[in-house]
Amino acid sequence: MFSIVFSLLLSGVSSFYIPLIAPVEYSRGQTIEIKSTQVESVHTELPFSYRKLPYCLPPKEINYAENLGEVLHGSRIVNTAYSVNVMQTTPCTKVCEVDLGENEVNKLIDLIEKDYDVHLILDNLPVARKYSSPDGQIELYHRGHKVGQVYKDNVYLYNNFHFKIKYHVGSITGKFRITGFEVESNSHAGTDSCQKDGTPLLLTKDKPAKVTFSYSVEWEEGTIAWASRWDTYLTSATNSQIHWFSIINSLIIVLFLSGLLAMIMVRALRRDIAAYNLDEEMDDTYEETGWKLLHGDVMRPPNFCTNLVALIGSGVQLGATALACIVLSVLGMLSPASGVVLSVLAFLSSSSSE
């Protein structure tokens, strides 16, 4: 019954889709909105919504749900003031001017010092900033773009963005598929933020500022197929910081509790075995205790057996669903896009229910 209701609910929501099932193809000149998920940092646990920043906002605010997993995860995708037209190069264009008050300047300075990243997406593909390794031989990608930069105790705000979009032409339809989304961030002071050689935009604490935001778009045909467009993010991502301290701490706690439980079980087992070895020396009227009582409970139906069966069945179903997702991920059949795994988990769980 649950699977039927769940399927009916999914059939009535036309905005949900699971990426990597079929590519989204675009026609020449078609307008695509650049969206944003959130603003976060690997150094803190507090993310912010894109709309909380004093950036240029679109005239009409729209919330999106790329897939069911986004909703279950609690992520919210919002529109931005940036948009692109397929295969149309956009020169540097002014978006808006923002007058920053003291509180807004102080907030931006705090975000820049804490190394916050702004996460934008295009065709459900996150934006990435490309740079080279120290030896210059390897190209690395940093997901998202920085709010600004700290240089010699000075804080600079990025207000000019150059988006480079890579595409692949479908062999059958001849339409365009997005395979890469890169950004180059710059800081320019003054009313013309499109100037290439200018003074960086310096933010001073408790001092209002006037910021001009601008962006440009470049299209480039890539060599990567649509099915492999996530490989770049997975193989060369640098900001997917792993909290090793939390992992090691959890492992130590698990090992300590497991060892403590094993010691208790071994002591109880040794005591029972020693007592059982004395059976030959005791009378037949000796009352059995301990683990020997288990033989009489093997075929006895437990209390609330219906609830027990339901819990066991649900556990087996969830375990099989998780195992199926792991296998699909290892085989490369699941997109790493945000919310996809949760969407597949919900689909497999509802499909396997009676």
mmCIF file of C-alpha atoms in Angstrom:
data_model
loop_
_atom_site.group_PDB
_atom_site.id
_atom_site.type_symbol
_atom_site.label_atom_id
_atom_site.label_comp_id
_atom_site.label_asym_id
_atom_site.label_seq_id
_atom_site.Cartn_x
_atom_site.Cartn_y
_atom_site.Cartn_z
ATOM 1 C CA MET A 1 0.000 0.000 0.000
ATOM 2 C CA PHE A 2 2.824 2.371 0.899
ATOM 3 C CA SER A 3 4.539 1.828 -2.443
ATOM 4 C CA ILE A 4 1.326 2.574 -4.335
ATOM 5 C CA VAL A 5 0.726 5.820 -2.433
ATOM 6 C CA PHE A 6 4.384 6.813 -2.803
ATOM 7 C CA SER A 7 4.311 6.153 -6.547
ATOM 8 C CA LEU A 8 1.142 8.213 -6.943
ATOM 9 C CA LEU A 9 2.745 11.091 -5.095
ATOM 10 C CA LEU A 10 5.815 10.936 -7.316
ATOM 11 C CA SER A 11 3.708 10.768 -10.481
ATOM 12 C CA GLY A 12 1.944 13.978 -9.501
ATOM 13 C CA VAL A 13 5.182 15.940 -9.077
ATOM 14 C CA SER A 14 6.531 16.785 -12.500
ATOM 15 C CA SER A 15 9.489 18.846 -11.289
ATOM 16 C CA PHE A 16 11.437 15.910 -9.848
ATOM 17 C CA TYR A 17 13.953 13.975 -11.903
ATOM 18 C CA ILE A 18 16.927 11.772 -11.189
ATOM 19 C CA PRO A 19 20.050 13.043 -12.965
ATOM 20 C CA LEU A 20 22.178 10.677 -15.061
ATOM 21 C CA ILE A 21 19.124 8.746 -16.242
ATOM 22 C CA ALA A 22 18.995 10.894 -19.385
ATOM 23 C CA PRO A 23 21.001 14.003 -20.300
ATOM 24 C CA VAL A 24 19.322 17.356 -20.634
ATOM 25 C CA GLU A 25 19.875 18.804 -24.094
ATOM 26 C CA TYR A 26 19.619 22.473 -24.996
ATOM 27 C CA SER A 27 18.996 24.270 -28.252
ATOM 28 C CA ARG A 28 21.127 27.127 -29.544
ATOM 29 C CA GLY A 29 20.102 30.399 -27.931
ATOM 30 C CA GLN A 30 18.085 28.758 -25.158
ATOM 31 C CA THR A 31 18.265 30.625 -21.850
ATOM 32 C CA ILE A 32 19.529 28.743 -18.792
ATOM 33 C CA GLU A 33 19.461 30.162 -15.298
ATOM 34 C CA ILE A 34 22.461 29.881 -13.018
ATOM 35 C CA LYS A 35 21.201 28.716 -9.632
ATOM 36 C CA SER A 36 22.697 28.591 -6.181
ATOM 37 C CA THR A 37 22.494 26.045 -3.391
ATOM 38 C CA GLN A 38 24.220 27.562 -0.378
ATOM 39 C CA VAL A 39 27.279 29.338 0.969
ATOM 40 C CA GLU A 40 29.453 27.174 3.200
ATOM 41 C CA SER A 41 32.971 26.669 4.495
ATOM 42 C CA VAL A 42 34.964 23.576 5.419
ATOM 43 C CA HIS A 43 36.198 25.397 8.515
ATOM 44 C CA THR A 44 32.762 25.912 10.056
ATOM 45 C CA GLU A 45 29.528 23.942 10.309
ATOM 46 C CA LEU A 46 27.183 26.865 9.614
ATOM 47 C CA PRO A 47 25.989 27.255 5.992
ATOM 48 C CA PHE A 48 24.137 30.277 4.669
ATOM 49 C CA SER A 49 21.546 30.765 2.006
ATOM 50 C CA TYR A 50 22.672 32.636 -1.097
ATOM 51 C CA ARG A 51 19.964 35.211 -0.460
ATOM 52 C CA LYS A 52 21.520 36.094 2.890
ATOM 53 C CA LEU A 53 24.463 37.684 1.089
ATOM 54 C CA PRO A 54 24.326 41.311 -0.120
ATOM 55 C CA TYR A 55 24.620 40.217 -3.741
ATOM 56 C CA CYS A 56 22.532 41.088 -6.769
ATOM 57 C CA LEU A 57 19.197 39.324 -6.472
ATOM 58 C CA PRO A 58 16.772 38.526 -9.311
ATOM 59 C CA PRO A 59 13.536 40.510 -9.602
ATOM 60 C CA LYS A 60 11.504 37.417 -8.739
ATOM 61 C CA GLU A 61 12.795 34.901 -6.229
ATOM 62 C CA ILE A 62 12.141 31.266 -7.176
ATOM 63 C CA ASN A 63 12.825 28.090 -5.219
ATOM 64 C CA TYR A 64 13.715 24.938 -7.150
ATOM 65 C CA ALA A 65 13.826 21.226 -6.347
ATOM 66 C CA GLU A 66 16.173 19.405 -8.704
ATOM 67 C CA ASN A 67 15.182 16.015 -7.323
ATOM 68 C CA LEU A 68 13.432 14.348 -4.416
ATOM 69 C CA GLY A 69 16.712 13.903 -2.577
ATOM 70 C CA GLU A 70 17.194 17.670 -2.416
ATOM 71 C CA VAL A 71 13.900 17.983 -0.552
ATOM 72 C CA LEU A 72 14.684 15.107 1.819
ATOM 73 C CA HIS A 73 18.156 16.475 2.478
ATOM 74 C CA GLY A 74 16.784 19.931 3.275
ATOM 75 C CA SER A 75 18.771 21.730 0.577
ATOM 76 C CA ARG A 76 17.155 24.667 -1.146
ATOM 77 C CA ILE A 77 18.079 25.728 -4.662
ATOM 78 C CA VAL A 78 17.345 29.358 -5.511
ATOM 79 C CA ASN A 79 17.691 31.440 -8.653
ATOM 80 C CA THR A 80 20.342 34.114 -9.081
ATOM 81 C CA ALA A 81 20.709 37.251 -11.157
ATOM 82 C CA TYR A 82 22.923 35.408 -13.652
ATOM 83 C CA SER A 83 21.721 33.609 -16.778
ATOM 84 C CA VAL A 84 23.342 32.297 -19.947
ATOM 85 C CA ASN A 85 22.219 31.707 -23.527
ATOM 86 C CA VAL A 86 23.412 28.504 -25.125
ATOM 87 C CA MET A 87 26.346 29.034 -27.504
ATOM 88 C CA GLN A 88 26.222 32.822 -27.106
ATOM 89 C CA THR A 89 29.340 34.446 -25.698
ATOM 90 C CA THR A 90 28.426 37.226 -23.296
ATOM 91 C CA PRO A 91 30.904 40.090 -22.846
ATOM 92 C CA CYS A 92 31.420 41.579 -19.430
ATOM 93 C CA THR A 93 28.017 42.856 -18.359
ATOM 94 C CA LYS A 94 27.103 44.940 -15.354
ATOM 95 C CA VAL A 95 24.486 43.259 -13.168
ATOM 96 C CA CYS A 96 23.795 45.817 -10.461
ATOM 97 C CA GLU A 97 25.266 48.171 -7.894
ATOM 98 C CA VAL A 98 24.902 47.432 -4.202
ATOM 99 C CA ASP A 99 25.398 49.909 -1.375
ATOM 100 C CA LEU A 100 26.867 48.008 1.546
ATOM 101 C CA GLY A 101 26.294 49.270 5.053
ATOM 102 C CA GLU A 102 28.593 48.731 7.991
ATOM 103 C CA ASN A 103 26.883 45.520 9.091
ATOM 104 C CA GLU A 104 26.922 44.056 5.579
ATOM 105 C CA VAL A 105 30.611 44.903 5.121
ATOM 106 C CA ASN A 106 31.472 43.336 8.480
ATOM 107 C CA LYS A 107 29.490 40.212 7.559
ATOM 108 C CA LEU A 108 31.311 39.849 4.231
ATOM 109 C CA ILE A 109 34.667 40.327 5.941
ATOM 110 C CA ASP A 110 33.781 37.592 8.423
ATOM 111 C CA LEU A 111 32.764 35.197 5.624
ATOM 112 C CA ILE A 112 35.932 35.913 3.657
ATOM 113 C CA GLU A 113 38.166 35.370 6.686
ATOM 114 C CA LYS A 114 36.405 32.060 7.359
ATOM 115 C CA ASP A 115 37.009 30.956 3.753
ATOM 116 C CA TYR A 116 33.383 30.626 2.658
ATOM 117 C CA ASP A 117 32.516 29.326 -0.815
ATOM 118 C CA VAL A 118 29.514 30.280 -2.942
ATOM 119 C CA HIS A 119 28.082 27.204 -4.660
ATOM 120 C CA LEU A 120 26.447 27.826 -8.028
ATOM 121 C CA ILE A 121 25.000 25.161 -10.327
ATOM 122 C CA LEU A 122 24.179 24.993 -14.018
ATOM 123 C CA ASP A 123 22.312 21.964 -15.363
ATOM 124 C CA ASN A 124 22.765 20.445 -11.899
ATOM 125 C CA LEU A 125 26.548 20.722 -12.324
ATOM 126 C CA PRO A 126 28.395 22.707 -9.628
ATOM 127 C CA VAL A 127 30.697 25.519 -10.562
ATOM 128 C CA ALA A 128 34.417 24.928 -10.033
ATOM 129 C CA ARG A 129 37.487 27.108 -9.917
ATOM 130 C CA LYS A 130 40.479 25.694 -11.805
ATOM 131 C CA TYR A 131 44.077 26.210 -10.755
ATOM 132 C CA SER A 132 47.386 24.396 -11.071
ATOM 133 C CA SER A 133 49.344 22.424 -8.516
ATOM 134 C CA PRO A 134 52.502 23.995 -7.023
ATOM 135 C CA ASP A 135 54.671 22.218 -9.607
ATOM 136 C CA GLY A 136 52.357 23.346 -12.416
ATOM 137 C CA GLN A 137 51.864 19.833 -13.796
ATOM 138 C CA ILE A 138 48.393 18.964 -12.473
ATOM 139 C CA GLU A 139 45.148 20.875 -12.902
ATOM 140 C CA LEU A 140 43.054 20.947 -9.740
ATOM 141 C CA TYR A 141 39.462 22.035 -9.224
ATOM 142 C CA HIS A 142 37.968 23.781 -6.222
ATOM 143 C CA ARG A 143 34.200 23.421 -6.045
ATOM 144 C CA GLY A 144 32.480 26.786 -5.710
ATOM 145 C CA HIS A 145 34.012 30.242 -5.825
ATOM 146 C CA LYS A 146 35.355 32.220 -2.900
ATOM 147 C CA VAL A 147 33.466 35.170 -1.474
ATOM 148 C CA GLY A 148 36.743 37.039 -1.414
ATOM 149 C CA GLN A 149 40.406 36.786 -0.522
ATOM 150 C CA VAL A 150 42.660 37.817 2.344
ATOM 151 C CA TYR A 151 46.056 39.127 1.237
ATOM 152 C CA LYS A 152 48.565 40.679 3.660
ATOM 153 C CA ASP A 153 45.886 41.308 6.285
ATOM 154 C CA ASN A 154 43.711 43.069 3.704
ATOM 155 C CA VAL A 155 40.280 41.692 2.743
ATOM 156 C CA TYR A 156 39.181 41.900 -0.890
ATOM 157 C CA LEU A 157 35.731 41.089 -2.272
ATOM 158 C CA TYR A 158 35.198 39.268 -5.566
ATOM 159 C CA ASN A 159 32.633 41.125 -7.668
ATOM 160 C CA ASN A 160 33.495 40.109 -11.251
ATOM 161 C CA PHE A 161 32.891 36.558 -12.483
ATOM 162 C CA HIS A 162 33.888 34.971 -15.781
ATOM 163 C CA PHE A 163 31.984 31.751 -16.435
ATOM 164 C CA LYS A 164 33.442 29.197 -18.820
ATOM 165 C CA ILE A 165 30.910 26.599 -19.917
ATOM 166 C CA LYS A 166 32.049 23.445 -21.661
ATOM 167 C CA TYR A 167 29.647 21.555 -23.881
ATOM 168 C CA HIS A 168 29.310 18.377 -25.889
ATOM 169 C CA VAL A 169 27.186 17.986 -29.023
ATOM 170 C CA GLY A 170 24.847 15.006 -29.073
ATOM 171 C CA SER A 171 25.639 12.674 -31.950
ATOM 172 C CA ILE A 172 21.987 11.930 -32.695
ATOM 173 C CA THR A 173 20.042 15.058 -31.850
ATOM 174 C CA GLY A 174 22.760 17.610 -32.588
ATOM 175 C CA LYS A 175 21.781 19.573 -29.480
ATOM 176 C CA PHE A 176 24.127 20.740 -26.751
ATOM 177 C CA ARG A 177 24.901 19.053 -23.439
ATOM 178 C CA ILE A 178 26.731 20.840 -20.644
ATOM 179 C CA THR A 179 29.835 18.971 -19.481
ATOM 180 C CA GLY A 180 31.742 21.615 -17.523
ATOM 181 C CA PHE A 181 31.102 24.758 -15.503
ATOM 182 C CA GLU A 182 34.096 26.841 -14.427
ATOM 183 C CA VAL A 183 34.477 30.303 -12.950
ATOM 184 C CA GLU A 184 37.235 32.880 -12.636
ATOM 185 C CA SER A 185 36.672 35.411 -9.856
ATOM 186 C CA ASN A 186 38.174 38.905 -9.836
ATOM 187 C CA SER A 187 38.035 41.967 -7.626
ATOM 188 C CA HIS A 188 37.642 45.433 -9.147
ATOM 189 C CA ALA A 189 36.906 48.652 -7.319
ATOM 190 C CA GLY A 190 34.948 51.553 -8.789
ATOM 191 C CA THR A 191 31.785 51.712 -10.833
ATOM 192 C CA ASP A 192 33.298 49.746 -13.741
ATOM 193 C CA SER A 193 34.041 46.254 -12.479
ATOM 194 C CA CYS A 194 34.710 45.010 -16.029
ATOM 195 C CA GLN A 195 38.112 46.638 -16.265
ATOM 196 C CA LYS A 196 40.851 44.057 -16.404
ATOM 197 C CA ASP A 197 43.626 46.090 -14.813
ATOM 198 C CA GLY A 198 42.177 47.991 -11.924
ATOM 199 C CA THR A 199 42.381 48.472 -8.198
ATOM 200 C CA PRO A 200 41.048 45.526 -6.175
ATOM 201 C CA LEU A 201 37.941 46.125 -4.111
ATOM 202 C CA LEU A 202 39.173 46.516 -0.532
ATOM 203 C CA LEU A 203 36.742 46.071 2.344
ATOM 204 C CA THR A 204 37.394 47.948 5.575
ATOM 205 C CA LYS A 205 35.644 47.061 8.798
ATOM 206 C CA ASP A 206 32.869 49.455 9.885
ATOM 207 C CA LYS A 207 33.190 51.385 6.635
ATOM 208 C CA PRO A 208 30.349 51.383 4.044
ATOM 209 C CA ALA A 209 31.206 50.515 0.458
ATOM 210 C CA LYS A 210 29.627 50.633 -2.980
ATOM 211 C CA VAL A 211 30.054 47.454 -5.046
ATOM 212 C CA THR A 212 29.375 46.869 -8.732
ATOM 213 C CA PHE A 213 28.799 43.251 -9.746
ATOM 214 C CA SER A 214 29.419 42.008 -13.292
ATOM 215 C CA TYR A 215 29.875 38.752 -15.174
ATOM 216 C CA SER A 216 30.814 37.337 -18.565
ATOM 217 C CA VAL A 217 30.205 33.997 -20.278
ATOM 218 C CA GLU A 218 32.411 31.931 -22.578
ATOM 219 C CA TRP A 219 31.469 28.684 -24.336
ATOM 220 C CA GLU A 220 34.067 26.054 -25.151
ATOM 221 C CA GLU A 221 33.636 22.647 -26.737
ATOM 222 C CA GLY A 222 34.983 20.020 -24.394
ATOM 223 C CA THR A 223 36.470 16.600 -24.972
ATOM 224 C CA ILE A 224 34.612 14.954 -22.085
ATOM 225 C CA ALA A 225 31.367 13.118 -22.761
ATOM 226 C CA TRP A 226 28.268 13.951 -20.757
ATOM 227 C CA ALA A 227 28.377 10.643 -18.857
ATOM 228 C CA SER A 228 31.904 11.452 -17.595
ATOM 229 C CA ARG A 229 31.408 15.088 -16.675
ATOM 230 C CA TRP A 230 31.639 14.335 -12.925
ATOM 231 C CA ASP A 231 35.028 12.644 -13.239
ATOM 232 C CA THR A 232 36.833 15.979 -13.016
ATOM 233 C CA TYR A 233 35.194 16.816 -9.713
ATOM 234 C CA LEU A 234 35.776 13.376 -8.222
ATOM 235 C CA THR A 235 39.410 12.924 -9.230
ATOM 236 C CA SER A 236 40.801 16.413 -8.617
ATOM 237 C CA ALA A 237 38.563 18.002 -6.012
ATOM 238 C CA THR A 238 40.580 19.719 -3.283
ATOM 239 C CA ASN A 239 38.008 21.148 -0.893
ATOM 240 C CA SER A 240 36.240 17.928 0.063
ATOM 241 C CA GLN A 241 37.863 18.073 3.490
ATOM 242 C CA ILE A 242 37.455 14.972 5.616
ATOM 243 C CA HIS A 243 37.194 15.483 9.357
ATOM 244 C CA TRP A 244 39.809 12.895 10.275
ATOM 245 C CA PHE A 245 39.647 13.746 13.963
ATOM 246 C CA SER A 246 35.929 12.913 14.129
ATOM 247 C CA ILE A 247 36.436 9.676 12.202
ATOM 248 C CA ILE A 248 39.345 8.514 14.372
ATOM 249 C CA ASN A 249 37.485 9.520 17.533
ATOM 250 C CA SER A 250 34.437 7.498 16.467
ATOM 251 C CA LEU A 251 36.574 4.468 15.602
ATOM 252 C CA ILE A 252 38.330 4.581 18.973
ATOM 253 C CA ILE A 253 35.008 4.782 20.821
ATOM 254 C CA VAL A 254 33.599 1.847 18.823
ATOM 255 C CA LEU A 255 36.696 -0.282 19.434
ATOM 256 C CA PHE A 256 36.697 0.548 23.160
ATOM 257 C CA LEU A 257 33.018 -0.294 23.621
ATOM 258 C CA SER A 258 33.395 -3.483 21.538
ATOM 259 C CA GLY A 259 36.352 -4.614 23.661
ATOM 260 C CA LEU A 260 34.482 -3.838 26.871
ATOM 261 C CA LEU A 261 31.455 -5.816 25.711
ATOM 262 C CA ALA A 262 33.672 -8.726 24.619
ATOM 263 C CA MET A 263 35.330 -8.855 28.041
ATOM 264 C CA ILE A 264 31.959 -8.973 29.800
ATOM 265 C CA MET A 265 30.709 -11.717 27.485
ATOM 266 C CA VAL A 266 33.875 -13.805 27.909
ATOM 267 C CA ARG A 267 33.715 -13.578 31.690
ATOM 268 C CA ALA A 268 30.050 -14.591 31.742
ATOM 269 C CA LEU A 269 30.726 -17.457 29.325
ATOM 270 C CA ARG A 270 33.626 -18.786 31.347
ATOM 271 C CA ARG A 271 31.562 -18.703 34.524
ATOM 272 C CA ASP A 272 28.680 -20.581 32.878
ATOM 273 C CA ILE A 273 30.995 -23.194 31.325
ATOM 274 C CA ALA A 274 32.644 -23.784 34.677
ATOM 275 C CA ALA A 275 29.206 -24.265 36.247
ATOM 276 C CA TYR A 276 28.069 -26.642 33.483
ATOM 277 C CA ASN A 277 31.173 -28.811 33.927
ATOM 278 C CA LEU A 278 30.013 -29.598 37.451
ATOM 279 C CA ASP A 279 26.752 -31.191 36.267
ATOM 280 C CA GLU A 280 28.074 -34.738 36.661
ATOM 281 C CA GLU A 281 28.763 -34.154 40.330
ATOM 282 C CA MET A 282 25.315 -32.766 41.070
ATOM 283 C CA ASP A 283 21.904 -34.353 41.576
ATOM 284 C CA ASP A 284 19.385 -34.741 38.804
ATOM 285 C CA THR A 285 17.157 -32.297 40.666
ATOM 286 C CA TYR A 286 19.580 -29.499 39.931
ATOM 287 C CA GLU A 287 17.735 -26.602 38.367
ATOM 288 C CA GLU A 288 19.216 -25.387 35.100
ATOM 289 C CA THR A 289 20.272 -21.740 35.006
ATOM 290 C CA GLY A 290 22.028 -19.414 32.670
ATOM 291 C CA TRP A 291 22.349 -20.152 28.991
ATOM 292 C CA LYS A 292 20.971 -23.690 29.360
ATOM 293 C CA LEU A 293 17.499 -22.194 29.612
ATOM 294 C CA LEU A 294 17.751 -21.138 25.975
ATOM 295 C CA HIS A 295 16.949 -24.617 24.639
ATOM 296 C CA GLY A 296 13.412 -24.295 25.938
ATOM 297 C CA ASP A 297 12.889 -20.928 24.211
ATOM 298 C CA VAL A 298 13.999 -21.883 20.706
ATOM 299 C CA MET A 299 10.562 -22.927 19.475
ATOM 300 C CA ARG A 300 8.546 -20.631 21.753
ATOM 301 C CA PRO A 301 6.905 -17.764 19.845
ATOM 302 C CA PRO A 302 8.031 -14.401 21.233
ATOM 303 C CA ASN A 303 5.778 -11.661 22.482
ATOM 304 C CA PHE A 304 4.693 -9.137 19.850
ATOM 305 C CA CYS A 305 5.913 -11.424 17.083
ATOM 306 C CA THR A 306 4.124 -9.350 14.422
ATOM 307 C CA ASN A 307 6.110 -6.254 15.366
ATOM 308 C CA LEU A 308 9.328 -8.291 15.422
ATOM 309 C CA VAL A 309 8.693 -9.643 11.925
ATOM 310 C CA ALA A 310 7.916 -6.142 10.641
ATOM 311 C CA LEU A 311 11.117 -4.711 12.132
ATOM 312 C CA ILE A 312 13.253 -7.539 10.747
ATOM 313 C CA GLY A 313 11.681 -7.183 7.303
ATOM 314 C CA SER A 314 12.193 -3.411 7.297
ATOM 315 C CA GLY A 315 15.795 -3.831 8.376
ATOM 316 C CA VAL A 316 16.504 -6.361 5.625
ATOM 317 C CA GLN A 317 14.828 -4.069 3.091
ATOM 318 C CA LEU A 318 16.859 -1.022 4.165
ATOM 319 C CA GLY A 319 20.066 -3.052 4.189
ATOM 320 C CA ALA A 320 19.424 -4.429 0.707
ATOM 321 C CA THR A 321 18.555 -0.939 -0.555
ATOM 322 C CA ALA A 322 21.756 0.541 0.876
ATOM 323 C CA LEU A 323 23.796 -2.317 -0.612
ATOM 324 C CA ALA A 324 22.181 -1.768 -4.020
ATOM 325 C CA CYS A 325 23.037 1.954 -3.886
ATOM 326 C CA ILE A 326 26.632 1.179 -2.966
ATOM 327 C CA VAL A 327 26.944 -1.271 -5.869
ATOM 328 C CA LEU A 328 25.397 1.224 -8.315
ATOM 329 C CA SER A 329 27.744 3.948 -7.072
ATOM 330 C CA VAL A 330 30.800 1.711 -7.460
ATOM 331 C CA LEU A 331 29.731 0.848 -11.015
ATOM 332 C CA GLY A 332 29.407 4.567 -11.803
ATOM 333 C CA MET A 333 25.687 4.406 -12.499
ATOM 334 C CA LEU A 334 24.722 7.061 -9.929
ATOM 335 C CA SER A 335 25.408 10.741 -10.345
ATOM 336 C CA PRO A 336 27.263 12.427 -7.458
ATOM 337 C CA ALA A 337 24.889 15.374 -7.773
ATOM 338 C CA SER A 338 23.349 16.498 -4.522
ATOM 339 C CA GLY A 339 20.250 14.530 -3.555
ATOM 340 C CA VAL A 340 20.570 11.792 -6.169
ATOM 341 C CA VAL A 341 21.494 9.042 -3.698
ATOM 342 C CA LEU A 342 18.546 9.910 -1.457
ATOM 343 C CA SER A 343 16.249 9.887 -4.495
ATOM 344 C CA VAL A 344 17.454 6.440 -5.527
ATOM 345 C CA LEU A 345 17.156 5.166 -1.952
ATOM 346 C CA ALA A 346 13.547 6.347 -1.766
ATOM 347 C CA PHE A 347 12.774 4.836 -5.177
ATOM 348 C CA LEU A 348 14.328 1.441 -4.390
ATOM 349 C CA SER A 349 12.732 1.325 -0.955
ATOM 350 C CA SER A 350 9.258 2.086 -2.289
ATOM 351 C CA SER A 351 9.692 -0.342 -5.196
ATOM 352 C CA SER A 352 10.652 -3.223 -2.919
ATOM 353 C CA SER A 353 7.721 -2.684 -0.547
ATOM 354 C CA GLU A 354 4.641 -4.794 -0.849
#
